[in-house]
PDB file of C-alpha atoms and ligand atoms in Angstrom:
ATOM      1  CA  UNK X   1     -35.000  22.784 -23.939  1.00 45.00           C
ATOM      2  CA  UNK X   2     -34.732  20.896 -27.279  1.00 48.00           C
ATOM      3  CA  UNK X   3     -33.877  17.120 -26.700  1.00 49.00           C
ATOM      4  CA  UNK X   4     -30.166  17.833 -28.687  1.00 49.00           C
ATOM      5  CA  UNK X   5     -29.280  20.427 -26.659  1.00 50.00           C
ATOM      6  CA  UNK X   6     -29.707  17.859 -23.755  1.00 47.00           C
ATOM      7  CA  UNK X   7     -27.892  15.308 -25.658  1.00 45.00           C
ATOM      8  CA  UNK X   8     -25.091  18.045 -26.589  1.00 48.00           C
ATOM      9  CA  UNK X   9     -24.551  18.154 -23.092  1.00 49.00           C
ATOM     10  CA  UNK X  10     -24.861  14.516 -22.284  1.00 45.00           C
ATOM     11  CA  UNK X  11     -22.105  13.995 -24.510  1.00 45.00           C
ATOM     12  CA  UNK X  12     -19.973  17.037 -23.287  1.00 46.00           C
ATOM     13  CA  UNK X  13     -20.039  16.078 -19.802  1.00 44.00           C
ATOM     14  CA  UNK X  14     -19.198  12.665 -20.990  1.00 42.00           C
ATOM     15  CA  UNK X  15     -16.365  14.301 -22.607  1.00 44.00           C
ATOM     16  CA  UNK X  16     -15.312  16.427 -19.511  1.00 46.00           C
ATOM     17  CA  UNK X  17     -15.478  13.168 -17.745  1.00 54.00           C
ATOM     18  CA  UNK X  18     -13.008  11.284 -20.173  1.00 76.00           C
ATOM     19  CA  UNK X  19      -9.594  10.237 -18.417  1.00 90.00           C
ATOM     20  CA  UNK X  20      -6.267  12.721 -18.852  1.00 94.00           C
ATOM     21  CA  UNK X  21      -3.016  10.864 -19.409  1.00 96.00           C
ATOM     22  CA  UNK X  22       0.780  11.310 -19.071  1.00 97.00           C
ATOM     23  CA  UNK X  23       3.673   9.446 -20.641  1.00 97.00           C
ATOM     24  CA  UNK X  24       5.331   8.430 -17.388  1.00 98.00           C
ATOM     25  CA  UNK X  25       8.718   5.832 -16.490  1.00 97.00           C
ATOM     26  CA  UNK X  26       7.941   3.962 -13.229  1.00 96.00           C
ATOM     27  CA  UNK X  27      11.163   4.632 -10.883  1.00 94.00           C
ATOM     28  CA  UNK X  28      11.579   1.105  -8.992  1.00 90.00           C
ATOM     29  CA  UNK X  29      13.208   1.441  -5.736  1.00 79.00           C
ATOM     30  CA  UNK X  30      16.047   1.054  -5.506  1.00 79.00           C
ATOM     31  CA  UNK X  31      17.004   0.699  -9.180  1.00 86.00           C
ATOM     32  CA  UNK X  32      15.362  -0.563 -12.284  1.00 92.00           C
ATOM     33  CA  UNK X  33      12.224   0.940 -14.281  1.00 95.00           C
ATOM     34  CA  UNK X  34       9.361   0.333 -16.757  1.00 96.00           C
ATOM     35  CA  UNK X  35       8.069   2.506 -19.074  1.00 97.00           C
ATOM     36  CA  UNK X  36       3.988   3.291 -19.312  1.00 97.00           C
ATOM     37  CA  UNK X  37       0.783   5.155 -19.513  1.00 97.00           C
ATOM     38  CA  UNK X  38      -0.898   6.641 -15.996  1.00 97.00           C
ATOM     39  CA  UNK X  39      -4.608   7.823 -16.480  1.00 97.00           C
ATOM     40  CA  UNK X  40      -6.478  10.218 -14.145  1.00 97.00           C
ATOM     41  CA  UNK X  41      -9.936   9.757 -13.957  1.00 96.00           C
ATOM     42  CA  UNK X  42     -13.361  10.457 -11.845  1.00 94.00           C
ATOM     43  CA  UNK X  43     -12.967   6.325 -10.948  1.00 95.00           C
ATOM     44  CA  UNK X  44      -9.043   6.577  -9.632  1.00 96.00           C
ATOM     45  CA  UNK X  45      -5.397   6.575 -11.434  1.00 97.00           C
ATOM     46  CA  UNK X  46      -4.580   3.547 -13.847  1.00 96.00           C
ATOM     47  CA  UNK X  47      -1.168   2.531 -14.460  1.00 96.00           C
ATOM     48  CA  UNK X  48      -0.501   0.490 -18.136  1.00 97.00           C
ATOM     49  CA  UNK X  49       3.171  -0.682 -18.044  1.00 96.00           C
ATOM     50  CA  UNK X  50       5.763  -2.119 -20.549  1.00 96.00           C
ATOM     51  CA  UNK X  51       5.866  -4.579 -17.767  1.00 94.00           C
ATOM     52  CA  UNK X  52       2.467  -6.778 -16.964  1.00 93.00           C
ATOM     53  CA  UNK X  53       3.493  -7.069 -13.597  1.00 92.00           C
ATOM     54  CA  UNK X  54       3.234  -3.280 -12.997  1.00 93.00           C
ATOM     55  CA  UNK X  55      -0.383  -2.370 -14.694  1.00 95.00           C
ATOM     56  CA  UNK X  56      -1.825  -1.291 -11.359  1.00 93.00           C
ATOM     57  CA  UNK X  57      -5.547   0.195 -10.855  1.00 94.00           C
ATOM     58  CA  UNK X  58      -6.091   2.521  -7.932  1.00 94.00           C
ATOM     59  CA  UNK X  59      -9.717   3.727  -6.330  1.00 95.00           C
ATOM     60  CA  UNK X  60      -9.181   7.173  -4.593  1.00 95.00           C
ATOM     61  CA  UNK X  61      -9.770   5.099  -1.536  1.00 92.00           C
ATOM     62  CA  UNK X  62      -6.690   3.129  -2.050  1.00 91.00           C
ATOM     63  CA  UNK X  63      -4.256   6.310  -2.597  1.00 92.00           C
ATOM     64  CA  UNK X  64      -2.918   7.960   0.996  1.00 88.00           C
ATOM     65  CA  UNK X  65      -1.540  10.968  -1.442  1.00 89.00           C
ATOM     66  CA  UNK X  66      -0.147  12.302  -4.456  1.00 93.00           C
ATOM     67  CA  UNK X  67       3.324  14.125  -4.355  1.00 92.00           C
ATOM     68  CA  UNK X  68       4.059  16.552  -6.901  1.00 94.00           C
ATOM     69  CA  UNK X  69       7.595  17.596  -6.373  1.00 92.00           C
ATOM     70  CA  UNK X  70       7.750  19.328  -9.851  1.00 93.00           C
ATOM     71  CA  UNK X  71       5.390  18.768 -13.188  1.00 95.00           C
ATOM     72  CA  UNK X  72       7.600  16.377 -14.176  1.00 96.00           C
ATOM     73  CA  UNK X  73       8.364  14.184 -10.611  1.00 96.00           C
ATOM     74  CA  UNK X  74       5.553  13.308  -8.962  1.00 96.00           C
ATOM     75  CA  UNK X  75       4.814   9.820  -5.889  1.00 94.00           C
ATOM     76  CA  UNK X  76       1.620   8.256  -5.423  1.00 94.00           C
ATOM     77  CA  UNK X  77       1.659   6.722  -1.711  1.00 89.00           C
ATOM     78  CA  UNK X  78      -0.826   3.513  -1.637  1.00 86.00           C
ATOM     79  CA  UNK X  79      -1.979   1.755   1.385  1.00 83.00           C
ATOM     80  CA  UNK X  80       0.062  -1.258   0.281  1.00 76.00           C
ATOM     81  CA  UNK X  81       2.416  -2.700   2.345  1.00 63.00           C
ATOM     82  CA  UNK X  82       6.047  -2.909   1.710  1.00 59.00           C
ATOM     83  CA  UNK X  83       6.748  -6.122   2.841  1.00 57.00           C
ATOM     84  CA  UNK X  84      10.790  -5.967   3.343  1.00 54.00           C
ATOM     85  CA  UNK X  85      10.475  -2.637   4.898  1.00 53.00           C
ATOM     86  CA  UNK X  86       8.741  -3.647   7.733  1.00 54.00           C
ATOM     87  CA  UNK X  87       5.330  -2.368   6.317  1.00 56.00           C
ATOM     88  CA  UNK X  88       6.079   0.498   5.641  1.00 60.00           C
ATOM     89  CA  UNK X  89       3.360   1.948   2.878  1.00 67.00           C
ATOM     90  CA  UNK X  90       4.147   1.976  -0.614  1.00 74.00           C
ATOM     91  CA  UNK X  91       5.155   4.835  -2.828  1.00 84.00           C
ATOM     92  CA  UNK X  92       4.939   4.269  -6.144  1.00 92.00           C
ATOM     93  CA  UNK X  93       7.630   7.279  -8.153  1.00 94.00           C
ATOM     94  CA  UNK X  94       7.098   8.358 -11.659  1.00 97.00           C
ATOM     95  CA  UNK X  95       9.087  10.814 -13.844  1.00 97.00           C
ATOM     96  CA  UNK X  96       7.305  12.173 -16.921  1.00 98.00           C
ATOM     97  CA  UNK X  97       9.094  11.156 -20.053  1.00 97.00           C
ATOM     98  CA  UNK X  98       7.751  13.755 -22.626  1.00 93.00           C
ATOM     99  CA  UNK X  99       4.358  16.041 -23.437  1.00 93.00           C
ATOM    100  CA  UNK X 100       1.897  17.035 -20.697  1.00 94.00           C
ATOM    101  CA  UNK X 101       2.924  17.144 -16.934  1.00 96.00           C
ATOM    102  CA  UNK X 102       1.815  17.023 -13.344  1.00 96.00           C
ATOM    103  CA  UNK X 103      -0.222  19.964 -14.295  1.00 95.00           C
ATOM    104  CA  UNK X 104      -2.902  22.343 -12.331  1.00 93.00           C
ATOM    105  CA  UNK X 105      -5.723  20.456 -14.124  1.00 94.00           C
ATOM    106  CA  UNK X 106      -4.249  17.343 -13.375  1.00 96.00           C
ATOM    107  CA  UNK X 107      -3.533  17.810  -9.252  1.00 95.00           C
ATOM    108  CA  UNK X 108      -7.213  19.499  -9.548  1.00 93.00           C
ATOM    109  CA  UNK X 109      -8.990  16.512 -10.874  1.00 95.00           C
ATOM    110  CA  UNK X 110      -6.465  14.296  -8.021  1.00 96.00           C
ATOM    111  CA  UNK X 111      -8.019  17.290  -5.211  1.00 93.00           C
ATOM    112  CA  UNK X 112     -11.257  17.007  -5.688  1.00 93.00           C
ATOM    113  CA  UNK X 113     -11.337  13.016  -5.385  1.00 95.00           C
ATOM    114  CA  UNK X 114      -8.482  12.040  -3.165  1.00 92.00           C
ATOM    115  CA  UNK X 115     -10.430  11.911   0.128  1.00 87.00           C
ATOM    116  CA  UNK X 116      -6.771  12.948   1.738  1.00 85.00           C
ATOM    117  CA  UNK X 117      -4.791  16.008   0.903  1.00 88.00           C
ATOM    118  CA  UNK X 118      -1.679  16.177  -1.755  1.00 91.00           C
ATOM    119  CA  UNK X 119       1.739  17.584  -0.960  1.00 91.00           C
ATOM    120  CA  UNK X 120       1.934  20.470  -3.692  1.00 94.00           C
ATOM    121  CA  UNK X 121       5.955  21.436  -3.976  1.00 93.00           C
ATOM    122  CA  UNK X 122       5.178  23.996  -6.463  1.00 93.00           C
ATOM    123  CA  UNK X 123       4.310  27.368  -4.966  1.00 92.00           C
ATOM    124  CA  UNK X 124       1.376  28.742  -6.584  1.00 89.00           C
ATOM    125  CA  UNK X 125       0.808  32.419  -8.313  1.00 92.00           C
ATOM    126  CA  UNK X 126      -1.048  33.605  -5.814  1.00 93.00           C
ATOM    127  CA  UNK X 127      -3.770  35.987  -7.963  1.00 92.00           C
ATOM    128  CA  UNK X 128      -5.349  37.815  -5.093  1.00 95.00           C
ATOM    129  CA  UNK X 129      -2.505  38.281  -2.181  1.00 96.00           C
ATOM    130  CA  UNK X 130      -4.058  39.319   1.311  1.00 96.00           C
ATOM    131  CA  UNK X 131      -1.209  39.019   3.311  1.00 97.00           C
ATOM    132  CA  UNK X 132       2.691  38.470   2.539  1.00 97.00           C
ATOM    133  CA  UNK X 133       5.773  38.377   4.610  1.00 97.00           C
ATOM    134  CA  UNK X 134       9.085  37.800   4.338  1.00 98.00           C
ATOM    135  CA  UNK X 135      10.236  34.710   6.371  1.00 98.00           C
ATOM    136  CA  UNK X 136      12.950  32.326   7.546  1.00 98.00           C
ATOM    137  CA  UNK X 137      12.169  28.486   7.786  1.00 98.00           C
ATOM    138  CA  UNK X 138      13.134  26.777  10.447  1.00 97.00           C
ATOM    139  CA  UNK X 139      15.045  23.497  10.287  1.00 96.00           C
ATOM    140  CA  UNK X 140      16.646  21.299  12.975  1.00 93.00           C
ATOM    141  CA  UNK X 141      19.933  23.251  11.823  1.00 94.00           C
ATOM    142  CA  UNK X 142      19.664  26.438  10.009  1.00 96.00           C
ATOM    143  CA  UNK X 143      16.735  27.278   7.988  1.00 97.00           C
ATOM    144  CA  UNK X 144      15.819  28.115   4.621  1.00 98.00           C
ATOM    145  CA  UNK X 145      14.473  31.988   3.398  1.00 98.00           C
ATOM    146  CA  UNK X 146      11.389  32.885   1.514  1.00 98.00           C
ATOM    147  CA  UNK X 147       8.004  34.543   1.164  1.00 98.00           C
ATOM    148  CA  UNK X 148       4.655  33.318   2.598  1.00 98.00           C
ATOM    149  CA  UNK X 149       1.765  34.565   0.896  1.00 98.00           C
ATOM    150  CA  UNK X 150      -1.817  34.334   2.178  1.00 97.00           C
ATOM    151  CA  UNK X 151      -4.306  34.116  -0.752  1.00 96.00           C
ATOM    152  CA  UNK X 152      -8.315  33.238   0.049  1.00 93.00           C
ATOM    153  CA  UNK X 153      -8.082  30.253  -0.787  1.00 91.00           C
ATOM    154  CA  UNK X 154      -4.241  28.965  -0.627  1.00 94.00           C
ATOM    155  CA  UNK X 155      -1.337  30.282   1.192  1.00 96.00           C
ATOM    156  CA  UNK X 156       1.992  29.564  -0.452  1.00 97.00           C
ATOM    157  CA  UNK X 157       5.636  29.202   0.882  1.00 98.00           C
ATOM    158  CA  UNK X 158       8.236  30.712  -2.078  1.00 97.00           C
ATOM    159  CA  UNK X 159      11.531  30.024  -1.337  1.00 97.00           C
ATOM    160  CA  UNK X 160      14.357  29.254  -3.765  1.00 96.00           C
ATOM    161  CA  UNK X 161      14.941  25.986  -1.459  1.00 95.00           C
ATOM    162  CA  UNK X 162      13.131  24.010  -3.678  1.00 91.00           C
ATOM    163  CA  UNK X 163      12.959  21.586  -1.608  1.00 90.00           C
ATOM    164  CA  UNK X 164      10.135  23.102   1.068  1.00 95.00           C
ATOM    165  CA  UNK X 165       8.292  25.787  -1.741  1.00 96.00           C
ATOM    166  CA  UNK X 166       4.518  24.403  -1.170  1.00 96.00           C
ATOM    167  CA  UNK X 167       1.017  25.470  -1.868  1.00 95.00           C
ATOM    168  CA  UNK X 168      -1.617  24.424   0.861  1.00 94.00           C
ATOM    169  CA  UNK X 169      -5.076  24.474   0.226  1.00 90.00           C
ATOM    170  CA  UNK X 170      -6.840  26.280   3.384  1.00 87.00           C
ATOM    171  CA  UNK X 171     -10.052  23.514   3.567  1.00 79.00           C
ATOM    172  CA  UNK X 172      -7.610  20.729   3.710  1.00 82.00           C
ATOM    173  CA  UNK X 173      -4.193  20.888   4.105  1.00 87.00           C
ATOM    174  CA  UNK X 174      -3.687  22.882   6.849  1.00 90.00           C
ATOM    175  CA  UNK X 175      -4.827  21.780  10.746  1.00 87.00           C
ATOM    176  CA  UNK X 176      -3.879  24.564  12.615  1.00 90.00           C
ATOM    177  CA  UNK X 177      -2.311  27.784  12.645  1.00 94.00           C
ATOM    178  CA  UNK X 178      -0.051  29.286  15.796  1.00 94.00           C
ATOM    179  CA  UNK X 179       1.920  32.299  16.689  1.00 95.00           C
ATOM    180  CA  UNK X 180       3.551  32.655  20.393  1.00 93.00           C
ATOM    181  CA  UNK X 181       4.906  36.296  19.566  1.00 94.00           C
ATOM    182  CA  UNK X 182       4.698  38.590  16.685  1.00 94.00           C
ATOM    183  CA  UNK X 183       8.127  37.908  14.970  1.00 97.00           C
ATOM    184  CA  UNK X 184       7.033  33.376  14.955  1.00 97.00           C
ATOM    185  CA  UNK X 185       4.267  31.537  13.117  1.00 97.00           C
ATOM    186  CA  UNK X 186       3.751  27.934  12.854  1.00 97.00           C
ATOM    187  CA  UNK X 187       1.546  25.912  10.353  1.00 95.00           C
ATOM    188  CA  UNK X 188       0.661  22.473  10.772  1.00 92.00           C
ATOM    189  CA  UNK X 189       0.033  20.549   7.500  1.00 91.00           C
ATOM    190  CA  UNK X 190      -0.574  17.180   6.522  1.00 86.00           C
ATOM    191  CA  UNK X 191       2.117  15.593   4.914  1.00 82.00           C
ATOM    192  CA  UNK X 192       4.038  12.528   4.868  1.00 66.00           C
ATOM    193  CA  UNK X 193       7.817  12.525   6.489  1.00 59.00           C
ATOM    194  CA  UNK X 194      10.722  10.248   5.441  1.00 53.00           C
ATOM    195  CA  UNK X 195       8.637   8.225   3.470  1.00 51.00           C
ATOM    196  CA  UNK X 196       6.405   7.595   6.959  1.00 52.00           C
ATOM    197  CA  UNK X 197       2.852   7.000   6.619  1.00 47.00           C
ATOM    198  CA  UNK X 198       0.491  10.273   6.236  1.00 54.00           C
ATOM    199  CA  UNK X 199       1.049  12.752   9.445  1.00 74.00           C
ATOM    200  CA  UNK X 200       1.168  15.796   9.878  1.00 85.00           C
ATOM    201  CA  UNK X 201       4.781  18.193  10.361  1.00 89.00           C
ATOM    202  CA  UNK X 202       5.136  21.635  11.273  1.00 93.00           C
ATOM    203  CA  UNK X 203       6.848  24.235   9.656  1.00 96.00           C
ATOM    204  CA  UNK X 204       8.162  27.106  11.825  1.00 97.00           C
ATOM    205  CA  UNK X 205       8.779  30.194  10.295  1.00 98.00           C
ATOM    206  CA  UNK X 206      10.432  33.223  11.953  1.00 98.00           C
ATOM    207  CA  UNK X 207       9.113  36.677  10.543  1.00 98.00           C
ATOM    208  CA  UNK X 208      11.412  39.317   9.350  1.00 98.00           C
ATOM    209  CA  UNK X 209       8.528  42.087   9.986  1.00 97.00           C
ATOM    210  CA  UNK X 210       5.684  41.582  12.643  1.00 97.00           C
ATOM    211  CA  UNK X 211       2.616  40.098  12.516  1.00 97.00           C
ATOM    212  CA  UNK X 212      -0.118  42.056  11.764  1.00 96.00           C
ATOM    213  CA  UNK X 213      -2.682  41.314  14.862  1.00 95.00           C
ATOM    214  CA  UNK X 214      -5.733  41.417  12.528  1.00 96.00           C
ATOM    215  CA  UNK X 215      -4.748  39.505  10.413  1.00 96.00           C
ATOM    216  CA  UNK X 216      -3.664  36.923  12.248  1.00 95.00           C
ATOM    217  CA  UNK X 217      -6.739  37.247  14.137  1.00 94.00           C
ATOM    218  CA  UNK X 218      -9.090  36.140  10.894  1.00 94.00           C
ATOM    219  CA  UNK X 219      -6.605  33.719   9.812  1.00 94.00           C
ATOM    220  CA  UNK X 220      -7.237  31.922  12.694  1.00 92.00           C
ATOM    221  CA  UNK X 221     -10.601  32.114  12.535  1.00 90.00           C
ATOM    222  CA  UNK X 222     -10.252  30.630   9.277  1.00 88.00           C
ATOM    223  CA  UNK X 223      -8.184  28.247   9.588  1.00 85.00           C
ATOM    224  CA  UNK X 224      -9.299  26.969  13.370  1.00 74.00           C
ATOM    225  CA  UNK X 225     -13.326  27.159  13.095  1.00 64.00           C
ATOM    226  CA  UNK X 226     -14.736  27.300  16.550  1.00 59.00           C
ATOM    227  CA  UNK X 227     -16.239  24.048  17.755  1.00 53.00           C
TER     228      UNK X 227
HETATM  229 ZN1   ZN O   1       7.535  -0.490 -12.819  1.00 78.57          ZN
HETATM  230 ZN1   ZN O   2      13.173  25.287   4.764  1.00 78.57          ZN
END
């Protein structure tokens, strides 16, 4: 291989390396702001602010999770205490103020360096469906209706209740899997409650058509490896 082809792609994957940027405000809680520049990189997320006192620098070992609730409204939870709330961890909320979002090459660069798994809001395209069904989440009261689809890689709750759309990644943001009859399937997932630190929750979902036995036979095996 000629030396400039190695040095081509020396500098390419220096290039590939370099760190992707949003326009962000910081959303103090419970009022206030400051206006600045968050960077993604391979070393963590940086945080340059209008205001000195909030230019922060996290390692991926510092950040419990991301939250993307859209492209445009996104929480990083740190490990930091909150000192008035009883130590309760610290989430840090940022609206995008113009140009690039939250985007899929964003939350991919955050996935495959966050040691923990995000909480994805936005339900995915799905490009290869293996399984769909139409659903009814539970809540406490009620529930909300949608469509869980079951990709290889992802499965992905649609429902125009904004609020609990998600994508999970199957390697690691799902624990476990359950159905106690064919019309009922539960998911456990990790994600972060009320603003509590980093647990899991389950969603319940009643089925409006049954399970289909097979699959839920190799989902499980997917999902729940044998130890
Ligand atoms: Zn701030
Ligand atoms: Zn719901």
């Amino acid at each position: 291989m000629s030396r400039w082809i190695v040095v081509l792609a020396a500098l390419l994957t220096f290039s590939s390396a370099g760190a992707q940027t949003l326009k962000v405000r910081h959303d103090h809680d419970p009022w206030g702001k400051c206006v600045g520049e968050l960077s993604f990189s391979e070393n963590g997320i940086v945080f340059s602010s209008e205001k000195e006192e909030h230019n922060w620098s996290w390692g991926w070992t510092d950040i419990q999770t991301v939250d993307r609730r859209s492209e445009s409204e996104f929480s990083i939870l740190s490990y930091a205490d909150q000192k008035f709330l009883l130590g309760r961890d610290r989430p840090f909320d940022f609206t995008v103020l113009e140009g690039r979002g939250m985007d899929d090459t964003i939350l991919g660069l955050i996935q495959s360096h966050l040691p923990r798994p995000v909480v994805d809001r936005l339900p995915e395209e799905v490009e290869r469906v293996d399984y769909e069904v139409n659903v009814k989440h539970l809540h406490t009261f009620g529930g909300c209706e949608g469509v869980l689809r079951f990709g290889p890689d992802v499965v992905v709750y649609d429902t125009s209740h904004a609020k609990d759309a998600r994508t999970w990644r199957m390697g690691s943001a799902i624990v476990g899997v359950w159905s106690v009859g064919k019309f009922d399937l539960e998911l456990e997932v990790y994600e972060r409650e009320g603003g509590d630190l980093l647990r899991t929750r389950r969603f319940r979902f009643q089925l409006k058509e049954p399970l289909d036995p097979d699959f839920y036979y190799h989902l499980r095996r997917k999902l729940v490896p044998v130890r």
